[in-house]
XYZ file of C-alpha atoms in Angstrom:
561
model
C -20.940 4.733 -26.943
C -24.165 4.392 -28.930
C -22.551 1.931 -31.335
C -21.122 -0.110 -28.468
C -24.471 -0.282 -26.693
C -26.339 -1.332 -29.826
C -23.741 -3.981 -30.661
C -23.974 -5.397 -27.174
C -27.759 -5.530 -27.385
C -27.370 -7.461 -30.624
C -25.072 -9.920 -28.843
C -27.433 -10.200 -25.862
C -30.272 -11.080 -28.262
C -27.992 -13.467 -30.219
C -28.433 -11.494 -33.436
C -24.628 -11.484 -33.776
C -22.040 -13.748 -32.149
C -19.981 -12.475 -29.248
C -16.282 -11.939 -29.751
C -15.565 -14.219 -26.785
C -17.691 -16.646 -24.778
C -16.650 -18.356 -21.563
C -18.663 -21.579 -21.767
C -20.068 -23.537 -18.832
C -18.540 -21.279 -16.193
C -19.534 -21.393 -12.531
C -20.295 -17.717 -12.066
C -19.893 -16.101 -8.654
C -22.696 -13.558 -8.767
C -21.859 -10.768 -6.319
C -25.360 -9.290 -6.614
C -27.462 -12.344 -5.764
C -24.856 -14.213 -3.763
C -25.357 -17.295 -5.956
C -22.935 -19.562 -7.757
C -24.421 -21.129 -10.868
C -23.399 -22.425 -14.328
C -23.740 -20.071 -17.276
C -22.066 -18.897 -20.446
C -20.553 -15.418 -20.306
C -20.682 -13.471 -23.563
C -18.007 -10.765 -23.948
C -18.055 -8.151 -26.676
C -16.070 -4.946 -27.238
C -14.561 -5.196 -23.774
C -17.836 -5.597 -21.883
C -20.018 -8.401 -20.611
C -22.910 -8.570 -23.067
C -24.883 -11.504 -21.753
C -25.291 -14.353 -19.275
C -27.086 -17.490 -20.359
C -26.479 -19.649 -23.422
C -24.289 -18.032 -26.081
C -21.969 -18.767 -28.973
C -18.996 -16.701 -30.030
C -16.127 -16.246 -32.451
C -13.877 -17.608 -29.698
C -15.127 -20.009 -27.075
C -13.310 -21.215 -23.958
C -14.587 -24.198 -22.011
C -14.689 -23.322 -18.302
C -16.306 -26.538 -17.090
C -15.434 -27.045 -13.431
C -13.897 -23.565 -13.178
C -15.195 -20.503 -11.340
C -15.453 -17.001 -12.752
C -15.365 -13.962 -10.488
C -14.998 -10.243 -11.117
C -11.448 -8.899 -11.295
C -10.154 -8.103 -7.827
C -9.799 -4.587 -6.419
C -7.190 -3.363 -3.938
C -8.970 -0.579 -2.069
C -5.842 1.084 -0.707
C -2.279 0.582 -1.883
C 0.967 2.467 -2.211
C 2.479 1.253 -5.476
C 5.837 2.624 -4.371
C 5.996 0.011 -1.606
C 6.333 -2.692 -4.254
C 9.723 -1.060 -4.979
C 9.095 -1.253 -8.732
C 7.552 0.966 -11.393
C 3.817 0.747 -12.194
C 4.737 -1.301 -15.271
C 6.438 -3.982 -13.172
C 3.823 -3.692 -10.409
C 1.157 -4.563 -12.980
C 3.191 -7.558 -14.132
C 3.301 -8.766 -10.529
C -0.339 -8.370 -9.493
C -2.364 -8.955 -12.680
C -1.457 -12.674 -12.750
C -2.826 -12.829 -9.197
C -6.203 -11.511 -10.278
C -6.048 -7.844 -9.287
C -7.353 -5.745 -12.172
C -8.022 -2.452 -10.328
C -6.117 -0.648 -7.587
C -6.956 2.520 -5.699
C -3.499 3.953 -5.177
C -2.417 6.687 -2.808
C 0.788 8.191 -4.246
C 1.775 10.035 -1.094
C 5.108 8.211 -0.917
C 6.461 9.661 -4.147
C 4.597 12.934 -3.517
C 6.576 13.408 -0.301
C 9.735 13.198 -2.399
C 8.748 14.964 -5.615
C 5.382 16.646 -5.033
C 2.973 16.992 -7.955
C 5.707 15.794 -10.332
C 5.716 12.479 -8.504
C 1.941 12.057 -8.742
C 1.980 12.889 -12.445
C 4.809 10.398 -12.989
C 2.684 7.584 -11.546
C -0.392 8.678 -13.484
C 1.533 8.893 -16.750
C 3.163 5.513 -16.079
C -0.270 3.916 -15.663
C -1.688 5.330 -18.876
C -1.009 2.384 -21.193
C -1.208 -0.489 -18.719
C -3.960 -3.139 -18.619
C -4.123 -2.555 -14.865
C -6.751 0.018 -13.872
C -4.800 2.382 -11.595
C -7.023 4.911 -9.850
C -5.730 7.599 -7.504
C -6.516 9.167 -4.164
C -4.728 12.502 -3.992
C -2.378 12.744 -0.990
C -3.903 14.684 1.884
C -0.806 14.975 4.035
C 2.423 15.950 2.304
C 4.227 16.066 4.640
C 2.327 13.715 6.963
C 2.843 16.137 9.845
C 4.696 19.423 10.391
C 7.137 17.543 12.638
C 9.514 16.384 9.892
C 11.162 17.654 6.734
C 9.918 16.218 3.447
C 10.809 16.775 -0.172
C 7.626 18.691 -0.949
C 4.609 20.437 0.542
C 1.213 20.038 -1.137
C -1.604 22.453 -0.390
C -5.219 22.334 -1.517
C -4.508 24.641 -4.436
C -1.807 22.237 -5.631
C -4.301 19.351 -5.659
C -7.183 21.314 -7.195
C -6.004 20.866 -10.796
C -6.075 17.061 -10.415
C -9.192 16.513 -8.284
C -11.532 16.457 -11.294
C -9.392 13.985 -13.218
C -11.502 10.897 -14.073
C -8.862 8.597 -12.563
C -8.955 10.452 -9.241
C -11.361 8.917 -6.730
C -10.870 11.425 -3.922
C -8.589 12.462 -1.074
C -6.095 9.982 0.335
C -5.719 8.867 3.943
C -5.997 11.827 6.290
C -3.177 10.982 8.682
C -2.880 14.310 10.441
C -5.715 13.639 12.884
C -4.566 16.438 15.159
C -5.107 19.034 12.426
C -8.613 17.661 11.821
C -9.514 17.829 15.516
C -8.023 21.296 16.020
C -9.717 22.602 12.850
C -6.627 23.793 11.023
C -7.431 25.447 7.743
C -4.950 23.581 5.551
C -6.423 20.120 6.007
C -10.010 21.418 5.789
C -9.223 23.152 2.495
C -8.364 19.702 1.101
C -11.390 18.016 2.673
C -13.717 20.647 1.204
C -12.010 20.265 -2.173
C -12.893 16.560 -2.221
C -16.412 17.146 -0.909
C -17.146 19.729 -3.577
C -15.994 17.241 -6.200
C -18.308 14.652 -4.568
C -15.455 12.219 -4.059
C -14.399 9.964 -1.217
C -12.052 10.796 1.661
C -9.950 7.999 3.147
C -9.126 7.798 6.823
C -6.099 6.872 8.906
C -6.870 7.045 12.620
C -5.055 4.406 14.687
C -5.937 4.643 18.372
C -8.601 7.315 17.923
C -11.859 6.711 19.825
C -14.764 8.371 21.610
C -15.575 11.982 20.808
C -12.277 12.412 18.981
C -13.206 9.656 16.541
C -16.726 11.061 16.161
C -15.329 14.483 15.296
C -12.810 12.993 12.875
C -15.519 11.126 10.957
C -17.821 14.139 11.216
C -15.306 15.977 9.035
C -16.295 13.715 6.123
C -13.856 10.806 6.402
C -15.545 7.572 5.366
C -13.034 4.724 5.687
C -10.151 3.392 7.742
C -7.490 0.776 7.014
C -5.572 1.188 10.289
C -7.888 -0.757 12.614
C -6.156 -3.696 14.260
C -8.960 -5.229 16.344
C -12.718 -5.717 16.167
C -13.567 -3.158 18.845
C -11.760 -0.379 16.960
C -13.348 -1.421 13.682
C -16.852 -1.707 15.110
C -16.654 1.768 16.638
C -15.802 3.197 13.234
C -18.463 1.141 11.476
C -21.130 2.413 13.872
C -20.162 5.959 12.941
C -20.539 5.316 9.222
C -16.989 4.535 8.146
C -16.220 1.530 5.960
C -13.491 -0.834 7.124
C -10.581 -1.978 4.996
C -9.162 -5.307 6.126
C -5.447 -4.969 5.471
C -2.949 -7.707 4.786
C 0.389 -6.251 3.783
C 4.026 -6.967 4.557
C 4.362 -4.998 7.774
C 0.768 -5.028 9.023
C -1.424 -8.125 8.898
C -4.907 -7.550 10.282
C -7.309 -9.748 8.293
C -7.527 -12.598 10.825
C -8.119 -10.261 13.756
C -10.823 -8.285 11.937
C -12.791 -11.130 10.341
C -15.220 -11.480 13.303
C -16.480 -8.007 12.330
C -17.708 -9.335 8.970
C -21.319 -10.519 9.212
C -24.213 -10.576 6.743
C -25.248 -7.211 8.206
C -21.821 -5.538 7.929
C -20.126 -7.174 4.942
C -21.179 -4.542 2.423
C -19.134 -1.963 4.361
C -15.985 -4.121 4.462
C -13.342 -4.587 1.811
C -9.744 -5.708 1.380
C -6.541 -3.796 0.872
C -2.797 -4.416 1.015
C -1.584 -0.884 1.833
C 2.150 -1.645 1.727
C 3.361 -4.938 0.269
C 6.897 -5.774 -0.759
C 7.599 -7.688 -3.989
C 8.714 -10.631 -1.854
C 5.235 -11.186 -0.455
C 3.410 -10.313 -3.696
C 5.295 -12.979 -5.637
C 5.400 -15.603 -2.892
C 1.967 -15.140 -1.234
C -0.133 -13.221 -3.685
C -1.998 -9.940 -3.602
C -5.727 -9.502 -2.923
C -6.134 -13.167 -3.860
C -4.120 -13.928 -0.719
C -6.559 -11.899 1.400
C -9.389 -13.960 -0.072
C -7.642 -17.293 0.542
C -6.802 -16.295 4.087
C -10.344 -15.160 4.861
C -11.873 -18.338 3.416
C -9.412 -20.526 5.331
C -10.540 -18.751 8.507
C -14.162 -19.675 7.784
C -15.526 -16.693 5.853
C -18.114 -17.527 3.204
C -16.333 -17.486 -0.206
C -18.959 -15.301 -1.876
C -18.663 -12.754 0.936
C -14.883 -12.745 0.592
C -15.180 -12.162 -3.160
C -17.697 -9.362 -2.630
C -15.211 -7.683 -0.294
C -12.630 -7.793 -3.068
C -14.902 -6.625 -5.888
C -18.314 -4.977 -5.710
C -17.926 -3.506 -2.210
C -14.916 -1.274 -2.968
C -16.304 -0.476 -6.431
C -19.478 0.882 -4.852
C -17.651 2.691 -2.059
C -15.453 4.646 -4.465
C -18.020 4.923 -7.233
C -15.851 3.131 -9.785
C -18.071 2.793 -12.858
C -18.842 -0.573 -14.447
C -16.405 -2.730 -12.479
C -16.727 -5.115 -9.549
C -19.244 -7.536 -11.061
C -19.730 -9.930 -13.955
C -23.017 -8.688 -15.378
C -24.397 -7.140 -18.585
C -22.882 -3.713 -19.221
C -19.967 -4.199 -16.833
C -16.394 -4.154 -18.097
C -15.123 -7.650 -18.806
C -12.576 -7.454 -15.989
C -12.797 -10.996 -14.698
C -10.764 -13.951 -13.551
C -10.997 -17.719 -13.830
C -10.020 -19.669 -10.702
C -9.653 -23.396 -10.075
C -11.938 -23.520 -7.008
C -13.114 -21.271 -4.196
C -10.957 -22.790 -1.474
C -7.485 -22.716 -3.019
C -8.495 -19.693 -5.133
C -5.641 -20.175 -7.592
C -6.009 -17.704 -10.457
C -5.625 -19.389 -13.845
C -6.683 -16.670 -16.302
C -7.135 -12.911 -16.024
C -9.107 -10.781 -18.491
C -9.023 -6.990 -18.634
C -11.817 -5.537 -20.765
C -12.119 -8.924 -22.451
C -8.412 -9.207 -23.236
C -6.394 -12.077 -21.775
C -3.597 -10.309 -19.867
C -2.298 -13.084 -17.602
C -2.383 -16.865 -17.480
C -1.002 -19.479 -15.083
C 0.889 -16.922 -13.020
C 2.517 -15.086 -15.930
C 1.675 -11.704 -17.439
C 0.940 -11.618 -21.188
C 1.453 -7.955 -21.982
C 4.316 -5.589 -22.693
C 4.429 -1.905 -21.931
C 7.241 0.565 -22.382
C 8.227 2.530 -19.245
C 8.043 6.301 -19.490
C 10.905 8.756 -19.080
C 11.775 8.923 -15.379
C 14.828 11.188 -15.496
C 13.166 13.862 -13.348
C 12.520 11.283 -10.613
C 16.204 10.472 -10.113
C 19.043 12.069 -8.128
C 16.817 12.510 -5.088
C 19.420 11.866 -2.365
C 20.895 15.206 -1.288
C 22.667 15.231 2.069
C 25.375 17.235 3.772
C 28.696 15.503 4.415
C 28.570 13.245 7.453
C 30.710 13.849 10.530
C 31.205 12.521 14.065
C 28.166 14.435 15.300
C 25.758 13.002 12.717
C 24.975 9.916 14.803
C 25.535 11.451 18.231
C 22.792 10.793 20.768
C 21.198 13.694 22.640
C 23.018 14.590 25.853
C 19.978 13.637 27.923
C 19.452 10.278 26.200
C 19.220 8.360 29.490
C 16.212 10.508 30.371
C 14.476 9.871 27.058
C 12.346 6.802 26.275
C 13.319 4.115 23.793
C 11.326 2.998 20.759
C 10.234 -0.619 21.225
C 9.316 -2.619 18.123
C 6.280 -4.931 18.176
C 6.465 -8.147 16.165
C 4.554 -8.057 12.846
C 3.052 -4.644 13.637
C 3.565 -1.021 12.678
C 2.732 0.024 16.236
C 5.607 0.685 18.620
C 5.771 1.078 22.385
C 7.365 3.760 24.520
C 9.455 2.429 27.397
C 12.006 4.095 29.639
C 15.591 3.594 28.585
C 17.326 1.100 30.900
C 21.143 1.522 30.959
C 21.463 -1.943 32.516
C 20.068 -3.428 29.286
C 22.185 -1.330 26.952
C 23.354 -4.358 24.958
C 19.832 -5.035 23.671
C 19.436 -1.549 22.193
C 20.447 -0.298 18.772
C 20.878 3.275 17.652
C 18.428 4.653 15.096
C 18.987 7.866 13.153
C 17.006 9.861 10.612
C 18.835 12.180 8.215
C 17.062 14.681 5.971
C 17.857 13.770 2.349
C 15.854 16.095 0.094
C 17.361 19.570 0.468
C 20.721 19.034 2.202
C 19.544 20.836 5.322
C 21.769 18.752 7.588
C 18.836 18.043 9.876
C 19.214 14.746 11.783
C 18.332 13.039 15.048
C 19.299 9.827 16.864
C 17.698 7.710 19.598
C 17.598 4.195 21.084
C 15.460 1.397 19.658
C 14.747 -2.076 21.080
C 13.434 -5.202 19.353
C 15.763 -5.499 16.374
C 17.490 -8.582 17.770
C 21.219 -9.134 18.271
C 22.094 -7.567 14.928
C 25.694 -6.436 14.446
C 26.148 -3.868 11.690
C 23.889 -1.291 10.069
C 20.854 -1.160 7.790
C 19.868 2.016 5.950
C 17.028 2.951 3.641
C 15.519 5.876 1.759
C 12.158 4.131 2.087
C 11.056 5.780 5.325
C 7.355 6.540 5.456
C 6.165 9.085 4.729
C 8.749 11.799 4.264
C 11.308 9.260 3.058
C 14.390 10.713 4.623
C 17.280 8.327 5.240
C 16.629 6.060 8.207
C 19.485 3.950 9.543
C 19.738 1.518 12.421
C 22.970 0.057 13.691
C 25.180 -1.277 16.412
C 28.028 1.198 15.794
C 28.536 4.624 14.243
C 31.145 3.595 11.657
C 28.868 1.033 10.042
C 25.964 3.495 10.156
C 28.098 6.125 8.423
C 29.126 3.668 5.685
C 25.470 2.659 5.235
C 24.356 6.250 4.660
C 27.258 6.954 2.306
C 26.393 3.812 0.339
C 22.773 4.942 0.057
C 23.944 8.248 -1.382
C 26.278 6.479 -3.817
C 23.537 4.229 -5.252
C 21.027 7.086 -5.556
C 18.655 5.747 -2.916
C 17.513 2.315 -1.836
C 18.460 -0.229 0.816
C 21.832 -1.376 2.104
C 23.265 -3.767 4.678
C 26.660 -3.250 6.345
C 28.704 -5.514 8.646
C 32.037 -4.614 10.247
C 32.966 -2.017 7.653
C 31.923 -4.157 4.691
C 28.994 -3.686 2.287
C 27.101 -6.980 2.468
C 24.566 -5.988 -0.162
C 22.444 -3.189 -1.571
C 19.207 -2.785 -3.489
C 19.345 0.431 -5.578
C 16.024 2.285 -5.865
C 17.014 5.203 -8.090
C 13.488 6.413 -8.897
C 12.746 8.888 -6.078
C 14.731 6.611 -3.761
C 11.647 4.401 -3.692
C 11.492 2.289 -6.843
C 13.682 0.239 -9.136
C 13.418 0.214 -12.915
C 14.415 -3.474 -13.050
C 12.062 -6.459 -13.457
C 10.077 -7.266 -10.340
C 11.532 -10.766 -10.005
C 15.065 -9.367 -9.902
C 14.061 -6.886 -7.210
C 12.345 -9.716 -5.331
C 15.496 -11.847 -5.483
C 17.772 -9.050 -4.254
C 15.398 -8.058 -1.451
C 15.080 -11.648 -0.256
C 18.851 -12.021 -0.273
C 19.258 -8.840 1.786
C 16.664 -10.055 4.296
C 18.369 -13.446 4.518
C 21.720 -11.794 5.199
C 20.155 -9.501 7.804
C 18.700 -12.476 9.672
C 22.069 -14.215 9.487
C 23.604 -11.168 11.171
C 21.150 -11.368 14.058
C 18.070 -9.361 13.106
C 15.030 -10.754 14.924
C 13.027 -13.135 12.750
C 9.890 -11.685 14.348
C 10.157 -8.637 12.081
C 10.701 -7.805 8.435
C 13.888 -5.732 8.827
C 13.339 -3.347 5.921
C 9.572 -2.938 6.186
C 9.844 -2.421 9.952
C 12.639 0.097 9.590
C 10.668 2.040 6.992
C 7.857 2.774 9.480
C 9.987 3.895 12.424
C 10.040 7.437 11.009
C 6.257 7.772 10.552
C 4.957 10.102 13.283
C 1.271 9.253 12.806
C 1.246 5.628 13.989
C 1.544 5.182 17.786
C 3.282 5.143 20.070
C 6.814 6.479 19.707
C 8.547 7.331 16.412
C 11.554 9.335 15.239
C 11.958 12.017 12.565
C 14.895 14.151 11.500
C 13.632 16.749 13.988
C 13.338 14.597 17.091
C 11.734 11.770 19.041
C 7.971 12.022 18.653
C 5.175 10.842 20.949
C 2.262 10.113 18.618
C -0.353 9.837 21.366
C 0.538 13.228 22.833
C 1.333 14.518 19.335
C 4.441 16.297 20.508
C 8.183 15.860 20.664
C 9.613 14.144 23.701
C 11.569 16.663 25.774
């Protein structure tokens, strides 16, 4: 460190030339809020000086803008359906150089082994992958998952330099009823002086006050300004999310003012490869915010220095002396098209293409994760009192569902939805009615079913549903589409039933083809069929969800009887 510091001082004083100089750049300074022309001297992976410099390599940036590398404040890498290696190849060309990942998807399947797999996979990548340790594995006690993580399981990893804190605390009921298990984890993070992420959709008043009182300092589940402002007033930072299934940036932008912007930052949460490659990543959040009238410098701050400060990420989030040379060159601040991406001074992506290679690690212990009992006629049977139970109603472009009484007169508009435990062959399963999937004829099944990732299947008839689940087992996990006894297509996700080991563009192509076929078979175009399906089994997002143990009312936090 001493040698690096002295060398950088020599560069700053022009006693030696910098290794790289970006000449005549329009720098977006996230500290002063200014945009001004300057040279940027880069040496030994760090920014050594701003001003007028010469270097061994010089790049003319006249007319271009330089910003810090972008930060995704909350993401589940598993939702990209590819390994960290391929995830990096997808998002680095779009300007994201740091992500704060919550690995609770793979942890619900494989426990600590899953977390360590992601951490090991990230070791030699030019993408800075930081971790929030999962707080809720399983998310609630109302479902069967592949693993259970207690505070003592997380303790050995909490002091790891790549660990930023405790991931989204979804089990709000355990926080409010002061259950020891969740508080053991909260105290573990507090003692390590690290952040605790929140997840509290629908919580307000004294309940919200108590939840934040427990030490939770962020939320990415707010969907309107009133919810966000209530949390902000209580000291929680707000993550403006734009993913595949939940898109909240437009609705939350009125919250962002000169007084509040420092407590606001962007995240994607869950984003499929389709949207990453077609729309972008955090760069898309920035473009969207600017197109809606947000000041470009404010938007860039929300994607850089704000999350860096919130999580205490050292030496990233700004282009300034002593900061890591994680930076991007964009064409202008309206289109915000990323042309070059540097990670610690190394060019890692240009013109939409990654420029690095990295060998994937051994993933053999993440495979063979689909373990189910043989299916029979009772597997998809509805409860005897189904007419007395409510139906799940899907909302367009939202993870929230509604609870409405089942109406036998409208039976043709309902589909059956079932969840089948797939980790330990317990045979646990449950079925119910769901509305809002369109006129779809056939079945769709997936092992991507947040957060316990059992098999979730929706269909118009039992025989297609049975074939869908059997196909999922055959391919070792993933997605499949069935129509009239025929397999229309499948996307194998053999790594924990969540990720593919193939190139991201191939996964993107196959996923898009499956979605196209699903829409052709009548799925409503107001939803993403696979992303929507994956959240129907998450009993922490209101209003009505389903697990392998029953139909669950999230607001009452109890099974429907």
